[in-house]
PDB file of C-alpha atoms in Angstrom:
ATOM      1  CA  ALA U  62      86.693-200.458  64.708  1.00 77.00           C
ATOM      2  CA  ASP U  63      89.860-200.358  62.349  1.00 79.00           C
ATOM      3  CA  GLY U  64      90.980-196.909  63.892  1.00 81.00           C
ATOM      4  CA  LYS U  65      87.684-195.385  63.553  1.00 87.00           C
ATOM      5  CA  PRO U  66      86.709-193.939  67.105  1.00 89.00           C
ATOM      6  CA  LEU U  67      83.283-192.591  66.170  1.00 91.00           C
ATOM      7  CA  ALA U  68      82.417-196.165  64.613  1.00 92.00           C
ATOM      8  CA  PHE U  69      83.356-197.862  67.779  1.00 93.00           C
ATOM      9  CA  TRP U  70      81.354-195.402  70.075  1.00 94.00           C
ATOM     10  CA  LYS U  71      78.363-196.046  67.777  1.00 94.00           C
ATOM     11  CA  MET U  72      78.711-199.659  68.037  1.00 93.00           C
ATOM     12  CA  ALA U  73      78.884-199.369  71.711  1.00 94.00           C
ATOM     13  CA  ASP U  74      75.913-197.287  72.003  1.00 93.00           C
ATOM     14  CA  LYS U  75      73.855-199.627  69.828  1.00 93.00           C
ATOM     15  CA  HIS U  76      75.025-203.030  71.251  1.00 93.00           C
ATOM     16  CA  GLU U  77      75.783-202.439  74.868  1.00 92.00           C
ATOM     17  CA  ARG U  78      73.211-203.962  77.106  1.00 87.00           C
ATOM     18  CA  VAL U  79      70.460-201.487  78.200  1.00 86.00           C
ATOM     19  CA  ASN U  80      71.759-200.844  81.762  1.00 84.00           C
ATOM     20  CA  GLY U  81      75.557-201.173  80.753  1.00 84.00           C
ATOM     21  CA  ALA U  82      77.895-198.458  80.426  1.00 87.00           C
ATOM     22  CA  ALA U  83      79.086-197.862  76.787  1.00 90.00           C
ATOM     23  CA  TYR U  84      82.009-195.761  78.162  1.00 91.00           C
ATOM     24  CA  ARG U  85      83.453-194.061  81.030  1.00 90.00           C
ATOM     25  CA  GLU U  86      84.584-190.522  80.758  1.00 92.00           C
ATOM     26  CA  TYR U  87      87.375-188.846  82.721  1.00 92.00           C
ATOM     27  CA  GLU U  88      87.501-185.026  82.769  1.00 93.00           C
ATOM     28  CA  ILE U  89      90.842-184.177  84.230  1.00 94.00           C
ATOM     29  CA  ALA U  90      92.012-180.555  84.856  1.00 93.00           C
ATOM     30  CA  LEU U  91      95.656-179.925  83.700  1.00 97.00           C
ATOM     31  CA  PRO U  92      98.154-177.654  85.099  1.00 96.00           C
ATOM     32  CA  THR U  93      98.157-174.275  83.699  1.00 94.00           C
ATOM     33  CA  GLU U  94     101.876-174.056  84.363  1.00 96.00           C
ATOM     34  CA  LEU U  95     102.557-176.582  81.614  1.00 97.00           C
ATOM     35  CA  SER U  96     102.383-175.801  77.815  1.00 96.00           C
ATOM     36  CA  ILE U  97      99.983-177.425  75.669  1.00 95.00           C
ATOM     37  CA  GLU U  98     102.596-179.925  74.350  1.00 96.00           C
ATOM     38  CA  GLN U  99     103.651-180.697  77.939  1.00 97.00           C
ATOM     39  CA  ASN U 100      99.976-181.148  79.014  1.00 97.00           C
ATOM     40  CA  THR U 101      99.683-183.276  75.875  1.00 97.00           C
ATOM     41  CA  GLN U 102     102.540-185.616  77.078  1.00 98.00           C
ATOM     42  CA  LEU U 103     101.012-185.660  80.542  1.00 98.00           C
ATOM     43  CA  VAL U 104      97.746-186.966  79.175  1.00 97.00           C
ATOM     44  CA  GLU U 105      99.418-189.509  77.168  1.00 97.00           C
ATOM     45  CA  ASP U 106     101.367-190.716  80.246  1.00 97.00           C
ATOM     46  CA  PHE U 107      97.980-190.938  82.104  1.00 96.00           C
ATOM     47  CA  ILE U 108      96.394-193.050  79.440  1.00 96.00           C
ATOM     48  CA  ILE U 109      99.512-195.573  79.390  1.00 95.00           C
ATOM     49  CA  LYS U 110      99.093-195.634  83.290  1.00 93.00           C
ATOM     50  CA  VAL U 111      95.446-195.826  83.830  1.00 90.00           C
ATOM     51  CA  VAL U 112      93.727-196.757  80.539  1.00 92.00           C
ATOM     52  CA  GLY U 113      96.172-199.266  79.362  1.00 91.00           C
ATOM     53  CA  ASN U 114      95.142-201.120  76.135  1.00 91.00           C
ATOM     54  CA  LYS U 115      91.485-200.395  76.486  1.00 92.00           C
ATOM     55  CA  PRO U 116      89.725-198.594  73.682  1.00 92.00           C
ATOM     56  CA  TYR U 117      89.789-194.786  74.267  1.00 93.00           C
ATOM     57  CA  GLN U 118      89.520-191.583  72.596  1.00 94.00           C
ATOM     58  CA  SER U 119      90.827-188.120  74.177  1.00 95.00           C
ATOM     59  CA  ALA U 120      90.689-184.579  73.440  1.00 95.00           C
ATOM     60  CA  ILE U 121      92.248-181.513  75.191  1.00 96.00           C
ATOM     61  CA  HIS U 122      90.790-177.929  75.162  1.00 92.00           C
ATOM     62  CA  VAL U 123      91.362-174.722  77.035  1.00 92.00           C
ATOM     63  CA  PRO U 124      88.232-172.786  77.570  1.00 88.00           C
ATOM     64  CA  ILE U 125      88.440-169.364  79.332  1.00 83.00           C
ATOM     65  CA  ALA U 126      86.532-169.119  82.609  1.00 78.00           C
ATOM     66  CA  ALA U 127      83.507-167.001  82.560  1.00 72.00           C
ATOM     67  CA  ILE U 128      84.468-165.711  86.145  1.00 71.00           C
ATOM     68  CA  GLY U 129      88.083-164.502  86.255  1.00 71.00           C
ATOM     69  CA  GLY U 130      88.831-164.948  82.703  1.00 77.00           C
ATOM     70  CA  GLU U 131      91.686-167.393  83.365  1.00 83.00           C
ATOM     71  CA  ALA U 132      92.347-170.372  81.011  1.00 89.00           C
ATOM     72  CA  GLN U 133      90.818-173.804  82.261  1.00 89.00           C
ATOM     73  CA  PRO U 134      92.928-176.554  80.377  1.00 94.00           C
ATOM     74  CA  HIS U 135      91.527-179.858  80.618  1.00 94.00           C
ATOM     75  CA  ALA U 136      91.126-183.246  78.854  1.00 96.00           C
ATOM     76  CA  HIS U 137      88.107-185.414  78.106  1.00 95.00           C
ATOM     77  CA  ILE U 138      89.230-189.197  77.937  1.00 96.00           C
ATOM     78  CA  MET U 139      86.416-191.650  76.876  1.00 95.00           C
ATOM     79  CA  VAL U 140      87.276-195.032  77.663  1.00 94.00           C
ATOM     80  CA  SER U 141      85.542-198.526  76.949  1.00 94.00           C
ATOM     81  CA  ASP U 142      85.694-200.852  79.865  1.00 91.00           C
ATOM     82  CA  ARG U 143      86.091-203.915  77.372  1.00 93.00           C
ATOM     83  CA  LEU U 144      89.445-205.464  77.723  1.00 92.00           C
ATOM     84  CA  PRO U 145      90.811-206.512  74.552  1.00 91.00           C
ATOM     85  CA  ASP U 146      91.521-210.229  74.541  1.00 93.00           C
ATOM     86  CA  GLY U 147      92.485-210.955  70.906  1.00 93.00           C
ATOM     87  CA  ILE U 148      89.295-212.733  69.974  1.00 94.00           C
ATOM     88  CA  ASP U 149      87.853-211.392  66.697  1.00 93.00           C
ATOM     89  CA  ARG U 150      84.192-210.449  67.358  1.00 94.00           C
ATOM     90  CA  LEU U 151      81.711-208.659  65.352  1.00 93.00           C
ATOM     91  CA  PRO U 152      80.181-205.573  67.217  1.00 92.00           C
ATOM     92  CA  GLU U 153      77.025-207.435  68.098  1.00 93.00           C
ATOM     93  CA  GLN U 154      78.886-209.892  70.052  1.00 95.00           C
ATOM     94  CA  HIS U 155      81.763-207.487  71.296  1.00 94.00           C
ATOM     95  CA  PHE U 156      79.465-205.662  73.536  1.00 93.00           C
ATOM     96  CA  ARG U 157      77.622-208.639  74.881  1.00 92.00           C
ATOM     97  CA  ARG U 158      78.089-210.097  78.306  1.00 90.00           C
ATOM     98  CA  TYR U 159      81.244-211.898  78.979  1.00 92.00           C
ATOM     99  CA  ASN U 160      81.141-215.777  79.044  1.00 94.00           C
ATOM    100  CA  SER U 161      83.712-217.004  81.419  1.00 92.00           C
ATOM    101  CA  ALA U 162      82.937-220.674  80.482  1.00 96.00           C
ATOM    102  CA  ASN U 163      83.366-219.958  76.685  1.00 95.00           C
ATOM    103  CA  PRO U 164      84.903-216.478  76.095  1.00 94.00           C
ATOM    104  CA  GLU U 165      84.749-216.884  72.331  1.00 94.00           C
ATOM    105  CA  ALA U 166      80.798-217.163  72.749  1.00 94.00           C
ATOM    106  CA  GLY U 167      80.569-214.002  74.834  1.00 94.00           C
ATOM    107  CA  GLY U 168      81.532-210.351  74.578  1.00 93.00           C
ATOM    108  CA  CYS U 169      84.799-208.916  75.882  1.00 93.00           C
ATOM    109  CA  LYS U 170      85.058-208.863  79.596  1.00 92.00           C
ATOM    110  CA  LYS U 171      84.656-205.546  81.298  1.00 89.00           C
ATOM    111  CA  ASP U 172      87.300-204.041  83.760  1.00 86.00           C
ATOM    112  CA  SER U 173      84.692-203.308  86.204  1.00 78.00           C
ATOM    113  CA  GLY U 174      82.695-206.485  85.853  1.00 72.00           C
ATOM    114  CA  GLY U 175      82.192-208.156  89.309  1.00 76.00           C
ATOM    115  CA  LYS U 176      83.610-205.437  91.351  1.00 82.00           C
ATOM    116  CA  ASN U 177      81.594-204.134  94.295  1.00 87.00           C
ATOM    117  CA  ARG U 178      81.199-200.610  95.271  1.00 88.00           C
ATOM    118  CA  LEU U 179      84.104-200.590  97.854  1.00 91.00           C
ATOM    119  CA  GLU U 180      86.350-202.186  95.040  1.00 91.00           C
ATOM    120  CA  MET U 181      85.200-199.398  92.532  1.00 86.00           C
ATOM    121  CA  ARG U 182      85.872-196.604  95.074  1.00 90.00           C
ATOM    122  CA  GLU U 183      89.242-197.899  95.924  1.00 92.00           C
ATOM    123  CA  GLN U 184      90.034-198.125  92.185  1.00 89.00           C
ATOM    124  CA  THR U 185      88.877-194.545  91.677  1.00 89.00           C
ATOM    125  CA  LEU U 186      91.029-193.303  94.806  1.00 92.00           C
ATOM    126  CA  SER U 187      94.014-195.139  93.354  1.00 93.00           C
ATOM    127  CA  MET U 188      93.427-193.525  89.873  1.00 92.00           C
ATOM    128  CA  ARG U 189      93.220-190.054  91.609  1.00 93.00           C
ATOM    129  CA  LYS U 190      96.452-190.778  93.376  1.00 95.00           C
ATOM    130  CA  ASP U 191      98.146-191.985  90.017  1.00 95.00           C
ATOM    131  CA  TRP U 192      96.915-188.675  88.552  1.00 96.00           C
ATOM    132  CA  ALA U 193      98.287-186.351  91.138  1.00 96.00           C
ATOM    133  CA  ASN U 194     101.650-188.299  91.068  1.00 97.00           C
ATOM    134  CA  LEU U 195     101.735-187.914  87.280  1.00 97.00           C
ATOM    135  CA  GLN U 196     100.984-184.181  87.508  1.00 97.00           C
ATOM    136  CA  ASN U 197     103.529-183.638  90.273  1.00 98.00           C
ATOM    137  CA  ALA U 198     106.270-185.576  88.251  1.00 98.00           C
ATOM    138  CA  HIS U 199     105.528-183.598  85.041  1.00 98.00           C
ATOM    139  CA  LEU U 200     105.589-180.218  86.948  1.00 98.00           C
ATOM    140  CA  ALA U 201     108.874-180.973  88.544  1.00 98.00           C
ATOM    141  CA  LYS U 202     110.254-182.241  85.314  1.00 98.00           C
ATOM    142  CA  HIS U 203     109.642-178.864  83.809  1.00 98.00           C
ATOM    143  CA  GLY U 204     110.911-176.752  86.749  1.00 97.00           C
ATOM    144  CA  HIS U 205     107.855-175.842  88.536  1.00 97.00           C
ATOM    145  CA  ASN U 206     107.356-175.867  92.424  1.00 96.00           C
ATOM    146  CA  GLU U 207     103.610-176.285  92.592  1.00 95.00           C
ATOM    147  CA  ARG U 208     102.127-179.596  93.519  1.00 95.00           C
ATOM    148  CA  VAL U 209      98.621-181.043  93.567  1.00 94.00           C
ATOM    149  CA  ASP U 210      97.179-183.437  96.160  1.00 93.00           C
ATOM    150  CA  HIS U 211      94.379-185.959  95.340  1.00 92.00           C
ATOM    151  CA  ARG U 212      93.181-186.197  98.927  1.00 89.00           C
ATOM    152  CA  SER U 213      90.088-184.341 100.277  1.00 85.00           C
ATOM    153  CA  HIS U 214      90.215-181.048 102.192  1.00 83.00           C
ATOM    154  CA  LYS U 215      88.970-182.897 105.270  1.00 88.00           C
ATOM    155  CA  VAL U 216      91.715-185.623 105.082  1.00 90.00           C
ATOM    156  CA  ARG U 217      94.445-182.799 104.531  1.00 89.00           C
ATOM    157  CA  GLY U 218      93.002-180.801 107.729  1.00 89.00           C
ATOM    158  CA  ILE U 219      91.841-177.771 105.543  1.00 87.00           C
ATOM    159  CA  ASP U 220      88.782-176.237 107.244  1.00 88.00           C
ATOM    160  CA  ARG U 221      86.768-174.865 104.123  1.00 83.00           C
ATOM    161  CA  ASN U 222      84.205-176.360 101.738  1.00 79.00           C
ATOM    162  CA  PRO U 223      85.521-177.280  98.447  1.00 74.00           C
ATOM    163  CA  GLU U 224      84.797-175.067  95.438  1.00 71.00           C
ATOM    164  CA  ARG U 225      81.648-175.895  93.494  1.00 68.00           C
ATOM    165  CA  HIS U 226      81.864-176.163  89.590  1.00 69.00           C
ATOM    166  CA  LEU U 227      79.165-174.195  88.136  1.00 69.00           C
ATOM    167  CA  GLY U 228      79.887-174.688  84.397  1.00 69.00           C
ATOM    168  CA  HIS U 229      78.602-172.340  81.827  1.00 69.00           C
ATOM    169  CA  VAL U 230      74.926-173.170  82.406  1.00 73.00           C
ATOM    170  CA  GLY U 231      75.173-172.728  86.037  1.00 74.00           C
ATOM    171  CA  ILE U 232      76.834-169.226  85.520  1.00 74.00           C
ATOM    172  CA  LYS U 233      74.137-168.157  83.023  1.00 77.00           C
ATOM    173  CA  LYS U 234      71.531-168.789  85.714  1.00 80.00           C
ATOM    174  CA  MET U 235      73.019-166.626  88.251  1.00 78.00           C
ATOM    175  CA  SER U 236      71.543-163.208  89.033  1.00 82.00           C
ATOM    176  CA  ASP U 237      73.872-160.144  88.719  1.00 81.00           C
ATOM    177  CA  GLU U 238      74.037-159.884  92.388  1.00 84.00           C
ATOM    178  CA  GLU U 239      75.152-163.665  92.736  1.00 79.00           C
ATOM    179  CA  MET U 240      77.908-163.075  89.854  1.00 75.00           C
ATOM    180  CA  GLN U 241      79.258-159.975  91.671  1.00 76.00           C
ATOM    181  CA  ASP U 242      79.454-161.874  94.999  1.00 75.00           C
ATOM    182  CA  LEU U 243      81.157-164.803  93.296  1.00 70.00           C
ATOM    183  CA  LYS U 244      83.606-162.547  91.807  1.00 69.00           C
ATOM    184  CA  MET U 245      84.454-160.695  94.950  1.00 70.00           C
ATOM    185  CA  ILE U 246      85.120-164.239  96.597  1.00 66.00           C
ATOM    186  CA  TYR U 247      87.244-165.169  93.683  1.00 62.00           C
ATOM    187  CA  LEU U 248      89.298-162.186  93.873  1.00 64.00           C
ATOM    188  CA  ARG U 249      89.796-162.546  97.672  1.00 62.00           C
ATOM    189  CA  HIS U 250      90.566-166.255  97.389  1.00 55.00           C
ATOM    190  CA  TRP U 251      93.216-165.668  94.529  1.00 54.00           C
ATOM    191  CA  GLY U 252      94.606-162.390  96.038  1.00 52.00           C
ATOM    192  CA  ILE U 253      93.912-160.418  92.871  1.00 49.00           C
TER     193      ILE U 253
END
């Protein structure tokens, strides 16, 4: 795409097979303890570790929570599963199925190609662990004692349900009573 991400994603949408994923998106929460510059470096380190040389596009933004009014920094990272192999292809061919017998005749191989559900699950858990380790390393590097853990509440022996992500649409659908109840839970949970 010659450094034009929008052109790449448009071609992926147009030429990827009907049931194929044009991209995967990672939406990752960023530590509020870190500055925007520090979080930017954290995201760049994640991309090096997890994305590697696959085509990607990333953005960081810091919306303010509808409940609690706190900053919620996070990153969106769009990643193509197509592994660059040095073969020059037109977009129509680039997004075709991979041809193991004759790679020049097919599309770029997908990183997820041929993996079963268990392998994909293990890959996701490994990525979450890598993300937690990167966050903890950056928090320590910048003098913060807080740490994150990628494991579930159940595995960690925490007896409570995980918080639900409501999003702005979910919050708009809430009644005034539901909103007030949620604010009270938030205040108790965070000791405010």
